[in-house]
């Protein structure tokens, strides 16, 4: 399941809770799990429906029973670690608070251990962060993405007095994650430190929504009315980036019709290393492909200090980024991984069985879904390899026979001829017989040319050999 945070008017912790509850997360479950933090006497959760610019949404509020103490990072970590939380909820919550501490430390110029939280150490911030992680876990969201964030404007009162918007901690969080930002013209605090920490810690990317099949929508309301609907919109659904397959209602490539082109969004991960053994790289390839990567390849490069290195590139679906990055960190010596998005136009594909004298071989057919043009038909490697071993015949022979059997069928006439298509062995012999006369003619011409060239110098022969060597390279 993929989640996308659409933040037209920003993001805050209570808006995250509202969107999750609106998407179906039980409020009672959140309350029960959060009481395990040992803060049950400090707060109560309450949700109700509100409207923002005519749109219905869920507003979740944390009602404080008392003013809890301002806690340090270590205090908060102990609360989370001692609670009986699911492992992923615990790890995500700790990561969010540690990122907050890093931002606060950078703003105040102090070490991480010395950070003393003010607003973000209050009870409601703990509830917002841990509650959000509980909701994401309940919805089984594997990958989370976020839109660009609006900056807001004006000023806001904080523990240190009046601060410009965005607040210093928010700006620091945005800078740390290289978040794309913009102004929507609203002069108010739109992104809070808690909301920004949640987004920058959990989101795998910022920008337009990834391709997904929208199955569920959650609207979380902010606390006041703005010129735009003050809503955080959580989009939920599975990724729609599976390899193209014909549906039951779609015509097959054997009777084509124009279908929408398959424009897919893929993630490209890259890192380079200069101290990894070939055995480790080979093992990494196997692990990445087994984990679902679409492709993995390496390139030889020259790195700093004139060291030869290897550039490792992994192509995967966006919802597999976390898995592939974990393997890269686990199996290599890299200290960082670059990621970017690319679009690819993929041909429609289908596997069709073809009977051959050696057994069944599946043909991989490819055609353009827009024009209906057929492009390639190639035998599956694994099928040819299996039959070659079974019959103790060369792989190339099985491949040739499979192509011949496929192109002997009437429905194959619409496919463009392949450069690798050869004729079956029996047909090949007759073709060779018919060409004997022309071969003899070419041989006599070559002999005559050879006699004329006997007077050529040794340097000419050497030049010819060099030219031939270059051509072979």
Tab-separated table of C-alpha atoms in Angstrom:
chain	number	residue	atom	x	y	z
A	1	UNK	CA	0.000	0.000	0.000
A	2	UNK	CA	1.283	3.471	-0.948
A	3	UNK	CA	0.380	6.644	0.923
A	4	UNK	CA	0.634	10.183	-0.410
A	5	UNK	CA	0.379	13.296	1.776
A	6	UNK	CA	-1.139	16.137	-0.225
A	7	UNK	CA	-0.426	19.327	1.746
A	8	UNK	CA	-2.041	22.332	-0.020
A	9	UNK	CA	-2.221	24.223	3.294
A	10	UNK	CA	0.672	22.562	5.078
A	11	UNK	CA	0.988	19.781	7.610
A	12	UNK	CA	0.812	19.402	11.387
A	13	UNK	CA	0.646	16.502	13.802
A	14	UNK	CA	-3.072	16.840	14.514
A	15	UNK	CA	-3.848	17.063	10.798
A	16	UNK	CA	-1.966	13.779	10.293
A	17	UNK	CA	-4.080	12.126	12.988
A	18	UNK	CA	-7.261	13.529	11.466
A	19	UNK	CA	-6.408	12.213	7.995
A	20	UNK	CA	-5.606	8.764	9.381
A	21	UNK	CA	-8.827	8.532	11.400
A	22	UNK	CA	-10.796	9.800	8.399
A	23	UNK	CA	-9.186	7.023	6.329
A	24	UNK	CA	-10.457	4.388	8.742
A	25	UNK	CA	-7.974	4.106	11.619
A	26	UNK	CA	-10.006	3.406	14.809
A	27	UNK	CA	-9.686	6.191	17.358
A	28	UNK	CA	-10.121	3.647	20.169
A	29	UNK	CA	-7.085	1.694	18.959
A	30	UNK	CA	-4.971	4.856	18.980
A	31	UNK	CA	-6.142	5.777	22.473
A	32	UNK	CA	-5.443	2.301	23.844
A	33	UNK	CA	-1.962	2.055	22.309
A	34	UNK	CA	-0.998	5.596	23.325
A	35	UNK	CA	-1.994	4.969	26.937
A	36	UNK	CA	0.776	2.364	26.945
A	37	UNK	CA	3.264	5.246	26.940
A	38	UNK	CA	2.397	5.921	30.557
A	39	UNK	CA	0.740	9.258	29.768
A	40	UNK	CA	-2.882	8.194	30.193
A	41	UNK	CA	-3.497	10.731	32.954
A	42	UNK	CA	-2.209	13.589	30.798
A	43	UNK	CA	-4.490	13.499	27.718
A	44	UNK	CA	-7.607	12.277	25.960
A	45	UNK	CA	-8.157	11.945	22.213
A	46	UNK	CA	-11.268	13.368	20.615
A	47	UNK	CA	-12.409	13.373	16.989
A	48	UNK	CA	-15.329	15.088	15.290
A	49	UNK	CA	-16.435	16.092	11.813
A	50	UNK	CA	-15.894	19.669	10.649
A	51	UNK	CA	-16.141	21.540	7.366
A	52	UNK	CA	-13.389	23.569	5.753
A	53	UNK	CA	-14.561	25.759	2.872
A	54	UNK	CA	-17.533	23.464	2.380
A	55	UNK	CA	-15.582	20.193	2.552
A	56	UNK	CA	-16.241	17.673	5.314
A	57	UNK	CA	-13.168	16.400	7.144
A	58	UNK	CA	-12.102	14.845	10.450
A	59	UNK	CA	-10.593	16.956	13.181
A	60	UNK	CA	-8.624	15.122	15.903
A	61	UNK	CA	-7.734	17.048	19.038
A	62	UNK	CA	-5.565	16.163	22.016
A	63	UNK	CA	-7.302	17.346	25.182
A	64	UNK	CA	-4.671	17.827	27.896
A	65	UNK	CA	-5.729	16.974	31.440
A	66	UNK	CA	-2.668	18.681	32.868
A	67	UNK	CA	0.440	20.471	31.702
A	68	UNK	CA	3.002	17.724	31.270
A	69	UNK	CA	6.701	18.347	31.863
A	70	UNK	CA	9.039	19.559	29.143
A	71	UNK	CA	11.054	16.479	28.291
A	72	UNK	CA	14.537	15.930	26.915
A	73	UNK	CA	15.191	13.586	24.009
A	74	UNK	CA	16.358	10.841	26.358
A	75	UNK	CA	13.119	11.062	28.344
A	76	UNK	CA	11.045	10.678	25.210
A	77	UNK	CA	13.169	7.775	23.953
A	78	UNK	CA	12.632	5.946	27.254
A	79	UNK	CA	8.864	6.434	27.041
A	80	UNK	CA	8.753	4.996	23.529
A	81	UNK	CA	11.150	2.116	24.150
A	82	UNK	CA	9.359	0.986	27.313
A	83	UNK	CA	5.922	0.997	25.683
A	84	UNK	CA	4.587	-2.178	24.065
A	85	UNK	CA	4.562	-0.729	20.554
A	86	UNK	CA	4.952	-2.630	17.278
A	87	UNK	CA	8.642	-2.579	16.231
A	88	UNK	CA	8.054	-0.432	13.145
A	89	UNK	CA	5.993	2.073	15.145
A	90	UNK	CA	8.709	2.291	17.768
A	91	UNK	CA	11.501	2.749	15.214
A	92	UNK	CA	9.617	5.366	13.205
A	93	UNK	CA	8.676	7.351	16.308
A	94	UNK	CA	12.257	7.373	17.572
A	95	UNK	CA	13.541	8.433	14.150
A	96	UNK	CA	11.124	11.385	14.035
A	97	UNK	CA	12.119	12.658	17.472
A	98	UNK	CA	15.818	12.250	16.713
A	99	UNK	CA	15.422	14.270	13.541
A	100	UNK	CA	13.602	16.937	15.538
A	101	UNK	CA	16.430	16.981	18.060
A	102	UNK	CA	18.996	17.329	15.282
A	103	UNK	CA	17.106	20.309	13.835
A	104	UNK	CA	16.724	21.996	17.236
A	105	UNK	CA	20.395	21.420	17.981
A	106	UNK	CA	21.405	22.994	14.674
A	107	UNK	CA	19.173	26.026	15.327
A	108	UNK	CA	20.533	26.625	18.839
A	109	UNK	CA	24.103	25.568	18.080
A	110	UNK	CA	24.265	22.808	20.690
A	111	UNK	CA	24.963	19.078	20.659
A	112	UNK	CA	22.169	16.565	20.241
A	113	UNK	CA	22.385	15.374	23.851
A	114	UNK	CA	21.953	18.916	25.141
A	115	UNK	CA	18.715	19.627	23.299
A	116	UNK	CA	15.856	20.449	25.660
A	117	UNK	CA	12.532	20.299	23.862
A	118	UNK	CA	9.892	22.931	24.456
A	119	UNK	CA	6.771	22.667	22.325
A	120	UNK	CA	7.856	19.434	20.666
A	121	UNK	CA	8.510	17.810	24.030
A	122	UNK	CA	4.974	18.457	25.238
A	123	UNK	CA	2.446	15.677	25.614
A	124	UNK	CA	0.403	16.583	22.543
A	125	UNK	CA	3.483	16.377	20.286
A	126	UNK	CA	4.296	12.901	21.615
A	127	UNK	CA	0.709	11.832	20.972
A	128	UNK	CA	0.759	13.309	17.454
A	129	UNK	CA	3.993	11.576	16.436
A	130	UNK	CA	3.448	8.154	17.991
A	131	UNK	CA	-0.235	8.221	16.986
A	132	UNK	CA	0.674	8.962	13.369
A	133	UNK	CA	3.108	6.041	13.297
A	134	UNK	CA	0.433	3.780	14.810
A	135	UNK	CA	-2.071	4.838	12.149
A	136	UNK	CA	0.343	4.241	9.272
A	137	UNK	CA	1.140	0.812	10.675
A	138	UNK	CA	-2.569	-0.045	11.059
A	139	UNK	CA	-3.203	0.910	7.420
A	140	UNK	CA	-0.184	-1.187	6.363
A	141	UNK	CA	1.378	1.645	4.392
A	142	UNK	CA	4.672	0.376	2.986
A	143	UNK	CA	5.791	3.557	1.232
A	144	UNK	CA	4.881	7.172	1.999
A	145	UNK	CA	5.354	10.195	-0.269
A	146	UNK	CA	4.598	13.866	0.209
A	147	UNK	CA	3.824	16.902	-1.912
A	148	UNK	CA	5.906	20.065	-1.903
A	149	UNK	CA	5.289	22.108	1.233
A	150	UNK	CA	3.941	25.687	1.398
A	151	UNK	CA	6.066	28.082	3.401
A	152	UNK	CA	3.312	30.227	4.910
A	153	UNK	CA	4.284	33.640	6.240
A	154	UNK	CA	3.973	36.156	9.026
A	155	UNK	CA	5.052	35.317	12.568
A	156	UNK	CA	4.163	32.889	15.359
A	157	UNK	CA	4.565	32.990	19.137
A	158	UNK	CA	6.836	30.273	20.553
A	159	UNK	CA	8.752	29.500	23.760
A	160	UNK	CA	11.482	31.916	22.670
A	161	UNK	CA	9.045	34.702	21.783
A	162	UNK	CA	7.832	35.776	18.371
A	163	UNK	CA	9.422	33.904	15.465
A	164	UNK	CA	9.163	34.390	11.705
A	165	UNK	CA	7.265	31.813	9.662
A	166	UNK	CA	8.503	29.263	8.730
A	167	UNK	CA	9.907	28.767	12.222
A	168	UNK	CA	13.678	28.182	12.432
A	169	UNK	CA	13.285	24.499	13.303
A	170	UNK	CA	10.936	24.007	10.346
A	171	UNK	CA	13.377	25.668	7.965
A	172	UNK	CA	16.166	23.490	9.304
A	173	UNK	CA	14.101	20.338	8.781
A	174	UNK	CA	13.254	21.422	5.232
A	175	UNK	CA	16.905	22.120	4.503
A	176	UNK	CA	18.049	18.782	5.940
A	177	UNK	CA	15.673	16.866	3.654
A	178	UNK	CA	15.991	19.218	0.640
A	179	UNK	CA	12.214	19.622	0.586
A	180	UNK	CA	10.709	21.478	-2.403
A	181	UNK	CA	8.857	24.514	-1.047
A	182	UNK	CA	6.635	27.268	-2.468
A	183	UNK	CA	4.382	30.095	-1.325
A	184	UNK	CA	0.618	29.775	-1.673
A	185	UNK	CA	0.061	33.364	-0.553
A	186	UNK	CA	-1.320	32.535	2.908
A	187	UNK	CA	0.232	34.529	5.757
A	188	UNK	CA	0.054	31.999	8.605
A	189	UNK	CA	2.003	29.115	10.099
A	190	UNK	CA	1.170	26.251	7.774
A	191	UNK	CA	3.912	23.739	8.552
A	192	UNK	CA	4.606	23.003	12.215
A	193	UNK	CA	7.824	21.424	13.527
A	194	UNK	CA	5.950	18.243	14.421
A	195	UNK	CA	4.286	17.956	11.010
A	196	UNK	CA	7.514	18.767	9.175
A	197	UNK	CA	9.441	16.180	11.190
A	198	UNK	CA	6.848	13.518	10.360
A	199	UNK	CA	6.974	14.309	6.639
A	200	UNK	CA	10.749	14.640	6.302
A	201	UNK	CA	11.418	11.467	8.284
A	202	UNK	CA	8.831	9.119	6.814
A	203	UNK	CA	8.352	10.349	3.233
A	204	UNK	CA	10.516	8.605	0.662
A	205	UNK	CA	10.171	11.488	-1.763
A	206	UNK	CA	8.600	14.911	-2.276
A	207	UNK	CA	6.763	16.078	-5.378
A	208	UNK	CA	3.869	14.871	-7.551
A	209	UNK	CA	2.005	11.752	-6.422
A	210	UNK	CA	3.418	8.409	-7.545
A	211	UNK	CA	1.206	6.313	-9.837
A	212	UNK	CA	-1.269	4.454	-7.646
A	213	UNK	CA	-4.788	3.081	-7.802
A	214	UNK	CA	-6.663	5.385	-5.431
A	215	UNK	CA	-8.723	3.195	-3.087
A	216	UNK	CA	-9.097	5.327	0.016
A	217	UNK	CA	-8.942	9.011	0.940
A	218	UNK	CA	-8.508	10.600	4.353
A	219	UNK	CA	-9.077	14.311	5.042
A	220	UNK	CA	-7.531	15.773	8.183
A	221	UNK	CA	-8.656	19.276	9.154
A	222	UNK	CA	-6.498	22.020	10.592
A	223	UNK	CA	-7.641	24.123	13.504
A	224	UNK	CA	-8.747	27.252	11.656
A	225	UNK	CA	-10.336	28.434	8.442
A	226	UNK	CA	-8.083	29.795	5.700
A	227	UNK	CA	-8.628	31.167	2.220
A	228	UNK	CA	-7.941	27.633	0.952
A	229	UNK	CA	-9.509	24.509	2.491
A	230	UNK	CA	-7.303	23.849	5.521
A	231	UNK	CA	-6.969	20.121	4.870
A	232	UNK	CA	-4.283	17.473	4.773
A	233	UNK	CA	-5.324	14.893	2.191
A	234	UNK	CA	-4.025	11.343	2.566
A	235	UNK	CA	-4.273	9.300	-0.637
A	236	UNK	CA	-4.043	5.519	-0.276
A	237	UNK	CA	-3.824	2.690	-2.792
A	238	UNK	CA	-1.590	0.053	-4.365
A	239	UNK	CA	1.066	0.973	-6.890
A	240	UNK	CA	0.034	0.739	-10.538
A	241	UNK	CA	3.524	0.078	-11.845
A	242	UNK	CA	3.278	-3.635	-12.527
A	243	UNK	CA	4.571	-4.852	-15.908
A	244	UNK	CA	1.960	-4.367	-18.581
A	245	UNK	CA	-0.337	-7.377	-18.967
A	246	UNK	CA	-3.374	-7.672	-21.218
A	247	UNK	CA	-6.663	-7.596	-19.333
A	248	UNK	CA	-9.506	-9.997	-20.126
A	249	UNK	CA	-11.288	-7.234	-22.047
A	250	UNK	CA	-8.210	-6.083	-23.968
A	251	UNK	CA	-7.479	-7.501	-27.394
A	252	UNK	CA	-4.353	-9.642	-27.549
A	253	UNK	CA	-1.403	-8.837	-29.811
A	254	UNK	CA	-2.631	-11.483	-32.239
A	255	UNK	CA	-5.627	-9.249	-33.009
A	256	UNK	CA	-4.366	-5.804	-31.997
A	257	UNK	CA	-6.277	-2.682	-31.178
A	258	UNK	CA	-4.992	0.679	-30.035
A	259	UNK	CA	-4.689	0.820	-26.238
A	260	UNK	CA	-3.308	3.611	-24.061
A	261	UNK	CA	0.497	3.716	-23.999
A	262	UNK	CA	2.171	2.339	-20.887
A	263	UNK	CA	4.041	5.315	-19.388
A	264	UNK	CA	5.620	4.077	-16.179
A	265	UNK	CA	7.437	5.866	-13.385
A	266	UNK	CA	10.504	4.090	-12.070
A	267	UNK	CA	13.054	4.859	-9.391
A	268	UNK	CA	16.774	4.872	-10.186
A	269	UNK	CA	19.171	4.327	-7.269
A	270	UNK	CA	22.896	4.929	-7.700
A	271	UNK	CA	25.984	4.673	-5.539
A	272	UNK	CA	29.684	4.158	-6.161
A	273	UNK	CA	32.287	2.184	-4.229
A	274	UNK	CA	36.021	1.626	-4.600
A	275	UNK	CA	36.666	-1.065	-1.991
A	276	UNK	CA	34.174	-3.847	-2.735
A	277	UNK	CA	35.193	-7.290	-3.997
A	278	UNK	CA	33.703	-8.746	-7.195
A	279	UNK	CA	32.226	-11.598	-5.156
A	280	UNK	CA	30.317	-9.140	-2.971
A	281	UNK	CA	28.991	-7.300	-6.029
A	282	UNK	CA	27.811	-10.564	-7.586
A	283	UNK	CA	26.010	-11.524	-4.388
A	284	UNK	CA	24.424	-8.052	-4.222
A	285	UNK	CA	23.064	-8.508	-7.764
A	286	UNK	CA	21.337	-11.752	-6.778
A	287	UNK	CA	19.839	-10.249	-3.628
A	288	UNK	CA	18.512	-7.137	-5.390
A	289	UNK	CA	16.901	-9.085	-8.226
A	290	UNK	CA	15.334	-11.553	-5.801
A	291	UNK	CA	13.964	-8.595	-3.828
A	292	UNK	CA	12.141	-7.337	-6.925
A	293	UNK	CA	14.534	-4.880	-8.588
A	294	UNK	CA	13.766	-4.461	-12.280
A	295	UNK	CA	17.429	-4.288	-13.280
A	296	UNK	CA	20.883	-3.941	-11.759
A	297	UNK	CA	24.090	-3.013	-13.569
A	298	UNK	CA	27.564	-1.639	-12.901
A	299	UNK	CA	29.926	0.711	-14.713
A	300	UNK	CA	33.655	1.156	-14.247
A	301	UNK	CA	34.474	4.708	-13.132
A	302	UNK	CA	37.418	6.747	-11.835
A	303	UNK	CA	36.788	8.194	-8.388
A	304	UNK	CA	38.534	10.809	-6.292
A	305	UNK	CA	42.208	10.211	-5.480
A	306	UNK	CA	42.378	8.554	-8.926
A	307	UNK	CA	40.962	5.311	-7.589
A	308	UNK	CA	39.163	2.930	-9.956
A	309	UNK	CA	35.672	2.289	-8.712
A	310	UNK	CA	32.309	0.812	-9.610
A	311	UNK	CA	29.057	2.717	-10.154
A	312	UNK	CA	26.134	0.534	-9.059
A	313	UNK	CA	22.740	1.379	-10.576
A	314	UNK	CA	19.475	-0.193	-9.445
A	315	UNK	CA	16.163	0.297	-11.258
A	316	UNK	CA	13.051	-0.510	-9.239
A	317	UNK	CA	9.434	0.471	-8.650
A	318	UNK	CA	8.995	3.373	-6.215
A	319	UNK	CA	7.473	1.150	-3.541
A	320	UNK	CA	10.628	-1.008	-3.548
A	321	UNK	CA	13.029	1.834	-2.765
A	322	UNK	CA	13.320	1.042	0.931
A	323	UNK	CA	14.024	-2.649	0.327
A	324	UNK	CA	16.670	-1.971	-2.321
A	325	UNK	CA	18.357	0.796	-0.338
A	326	UNK	CA	18.503	-1.451	2.729
A	327	UNK	CA	20.286	-4.117	0.681
A	328	UNK	CA	22.742	-1.569	-0.736
A	329	UNK	CA	23.656	-0.336	2.736
A	330	UNK	CA	23.796	-3.879	4.101
A	331	UNK	CA	25.856	-5.512	1.353
A	332	UNK	CA	28.186	-2.682	0.271
A	333	UNK	CA	30.510	-0.156	1.866
A	334	UNK	CA	28.629	2.859	0.536
A	335	UNK	CA	27.877	5.810	2.781
A	336	UNK	CA	25.057	7.258	0.672
A	337	UNK	CA	22.636	6.481	-2.139
A	338	UNK	CA	21.280	8.888	-4.742
A	339	UNK	CA	17.723	8.454	-5.971
A	340	UNK	CA	15.777	10.049	-8.786
A	341	UNK	CA	12.663	9.352	-10.819
A	342	UNK	CA	12.404	8.575	-14.517
A	343	UNK	CA	9.551	7.892	-16.905
A	344	UNK	CA	9.728	5.097	-19.432
A	345	UNK	CA	7.418	4.234	-22.291
A	346	UNK	CA	7.045	0.456	-22.229
A	347	UNK	CA	5.725	-1.748	-25.002
A	348	UNK	CA	2.784	-4.007	-24.242
A	349	UNK	CA	3.956	-7.580	-23.606
A	350	UNK	CA	2.547	-11.095	-23.636
A	351	UNK	CA	3.903	-14.661	-23.480
A	352	UNK	CA	2.519	-17.109	-26.067
A	353	UNK	CA	3.381	-20.850	-26.134
A	354	UNK	CA	4.702	-22.259	-29.427
A	355	UNK	CA	5.102	-25.969	-30.198
A	356	UNK	CA	8.503	-27.030	-31.595
A	357	UNK	CA	9.989	-30.469	-32.386
A	358	UNK	CA	11.921	-30.210	-29.130
A	359	UNK	CA	9.010	-29.119	-26.928
A	360	UNK	CA	7.046	-26.001	-26.011
A	361	UNK	CA	8.820	-22.633	-26.059
A	362	UNK	CA	7.152	-19.435	-24.899
A	363	UNK	CA	7.510	-16.451	-27.210
A	364	UNK	CA	7.734	-12.981	-25.696
A	365	UNK	CA	5.653	-10.690	-27.907
A	366	UNK	CA	5.856	-6.897	-27.778
A	367	UNK	CA	3.688	-4.299	-29.478
A	368	UNK	CA	2.900	-0.588	-29.250
A	369	UNK	CA	-0.338	-0.046	-27.381
A	370	UNK	CA	-0.970	3.274	-29.150
A	371	UNK	CA	-0.577	2.270	-32.796
A	372	UNK	CA	-0.997	-1.491	-32.528
A	373	UNK	CA	2.317	-1.956	-34.339
A	374	UNK	CA	3.991	-5.302	-33.598
A	375	UNK	CA	7.713	-5.048	-32.988
A	376	UNK	CA	9.423	-8.104	-31.568
A	377	UNK	CA	8.853	-11.789	-30.974
A	378	UNK	CA	11.629	-13.566	-29.124
A	379	UNK	CA	11.850	-17.029	-27.530
A	380	UNK	CA	12.234	-17.100	-23.758
A	381	UNK	CA	15.827	-17.824	-22.798
A	382	UNK	CA	14.933	-20.186	-19.943
A	383	UNK	CA	12.732	-22.359	-22.171
A	384	UNK	CA	15.467	-22.674	-24.797
A	385	UNK	CA	18.098	-23.445	-22.169
A	386	UNK	CA	15.955	-26.157	-20.577
A	387	UNK	CA	15.257	-27.859	-23.920
A	388	UNK	CA	18.910	-27.572	-24.981
A	389	UNK	CA	20.006	-29.433	-21.856
A	390	UNK	CA	17.179	-31.952	-22.133
A	391	UNK	CA	17.977	-32.883	-25.766
A	392	UNK	CA	21.739	-32.260	-25.592
A	393	UNK	CA	21.522	-29.762	-28.457
A	394	UNK	CA	23.107	-26.289	-28.807
A	395	UNK	CA	21.066	-23.460	-27.344
A	396	UNK	CA	21.292	-21.548	-30.642
A	397	UNK	CA	19.660	-24.427	-32.487
A	398	UNK	CA	16.683	-24.473	-30.106
A	399	UNK	CA	16.417	-20.686	-30.463
A	400	UNK	CA	16.468	-20.884	-34.287
A	401	UNK	CA	13.865	-23.636	-34.430
A	402	UNK	CA	11.554	-21.781	-32.043
A	403	UNK	CA	11.708	-18.657	-34.200
A	404	UNK	CA	11.056	-20.680	-37.342
A	405	UNK	CA	8.029	-22.401	-35.782
A	406	UNK	CA	6.636	-19.071	-34.609
A	407	UNK	CA	7.033	-17.327	-37.972
A	408	UNK	CA	5.457	-20.302	-39.730
A	409	UNK	CA	2.151	-19.389	-38.081
A	410	UNK	CA	-0.197	-17.049	-40.006
A	411	UNK	CA	-0.722	-14.742	-37.024
A	412	UNK	CA	3.022	-13.983	-36.898
A	413	UNK	CA	2.902	-12.184	-40.244
A	414	UNK	CA	2.051	-8.866	-38.580
A	415	UNK	CA	5.303	-8.793	-36.606
A	416	UNK	CA	8.315	-6.931	-37.923
A	417	UNK	CA	11.095	-9.328	-38.971
A	418	UNK	CA	13.802	-9.845	-36.364
A	419	UNK	CA	17.466	-9.558	-37.275
A	420	UNK	CA	18.147	-12.733	-35.301
A	421	UNK	CA	15.616	-14.864	-37.193
A	422	UNK	CA	17.216	-17.871	-38.883
A	423	UNK	CA	15.710	-20.730	-40.830
A	424	UNK	CA	15.440	-24.240	-39.414
A	425	UNK	CA	18.332	-26.638	-40.136
A	426	UNK	CA	16.541	-28.437	-42.997
A	427	UNK	CA	15.594	-25.185	-44.712
A	428	UNK	CA	19.047	-23.874	-44.068
A	429	UNK	CA	20.620	-26.739	-46.041
A	430	UNK	CA	18.545	-26.041	-49.155
A	431	UNK	CA	19.417	-22.389	-48.884
A	432	UNK	CA	23.106	-23.287	-48.749
A	433	UNK	CA	22.764	-25.538	-51.820
A	434	UNK	CA	21.177	-22.755	-53.838
A	435	UNK	CA	24.013	-20.431	-53.006
A	436	UNK	CA	26.879	-22.766	-54.066
A	437	UNK	CA	27.165	-21.301	-57.560
A	438	UNK	CA	27.378	-17.741	-56.319
A	439	UNK	CA	29.944	-18.818	-53.700
A	440	UNK	CA	32.137	-20.370	-56.415
A	441	UNK	CA	31.876	-17.185	-58.456
A	442	UNK	CA	32.912	-15.099	-55.467
A	443	UNK	CA	35.846	-17.464	-54.818
A	444	UNK	CA	37.208	-17.090	-58.348
A	445	UNK	CA	36.901	-13.325	-58.155
A	446	UNK	CA	38.724	-13.317	-54.839
A	447	UNK	CA	41.516	-15.464	-56.300
A	448	UNK	CA	41.977	-13.034	-59.166
A	449	UNK	CA	42.083	-10.124	-56.804
A	450	UNK	CA	44.669	-11.949	-54.695
A	451	UNK	CA	46.993	-12.458	-57.661
A	452	UNK	CA	46.770	-8.780	-58.513
A	453	UNK	CA	47.701	-7.823	-54.967
A	454	UNK	CA	50.892	-9.951	-54.788
A	455	UNK	CA	52.974	-6.895	-55.569
A	456	UNK	CA	51.687	-5.062	-52.463
A	457	UNK	CA	54.332	-4.104	-49.883
A	458	UNK	CA	54.697	-5.617	-46.400
A	459	UNK	CA	53.611	-2.323	-44.894
A	460	UNK	CA	50.311	-2.588	-46.749
A	461	UNK	CA	49.790	-6.053	-45.250
A	462	UNK	CA	50.581	-4.656	-41.824
A	463	UNK	CA	48.131	-1.815	-42.339
A	464	UNK	CA	45.462	-4.295	-43.419
A	465	UNK	CA	46.055	-6.331	-40.293
A	466	UNK	CA	45.768	-3.237	-38.083
A	467	UNK	CA	42.571	-2.199	-39.852
A	468	UNK	CA	41.174	-5.699	-39.402
A	469	UNK	CA	42.089	-5.623	-35.742
A	470	UNK	CA	40.324	-2.293	-35.265
A	471	UNK	CA	37.249	-3.627	-37.050
A	472	UNK	CA	37.090	-6.641	-34.776
A	473	UNK	CA	37.281	-4.402	-31.708
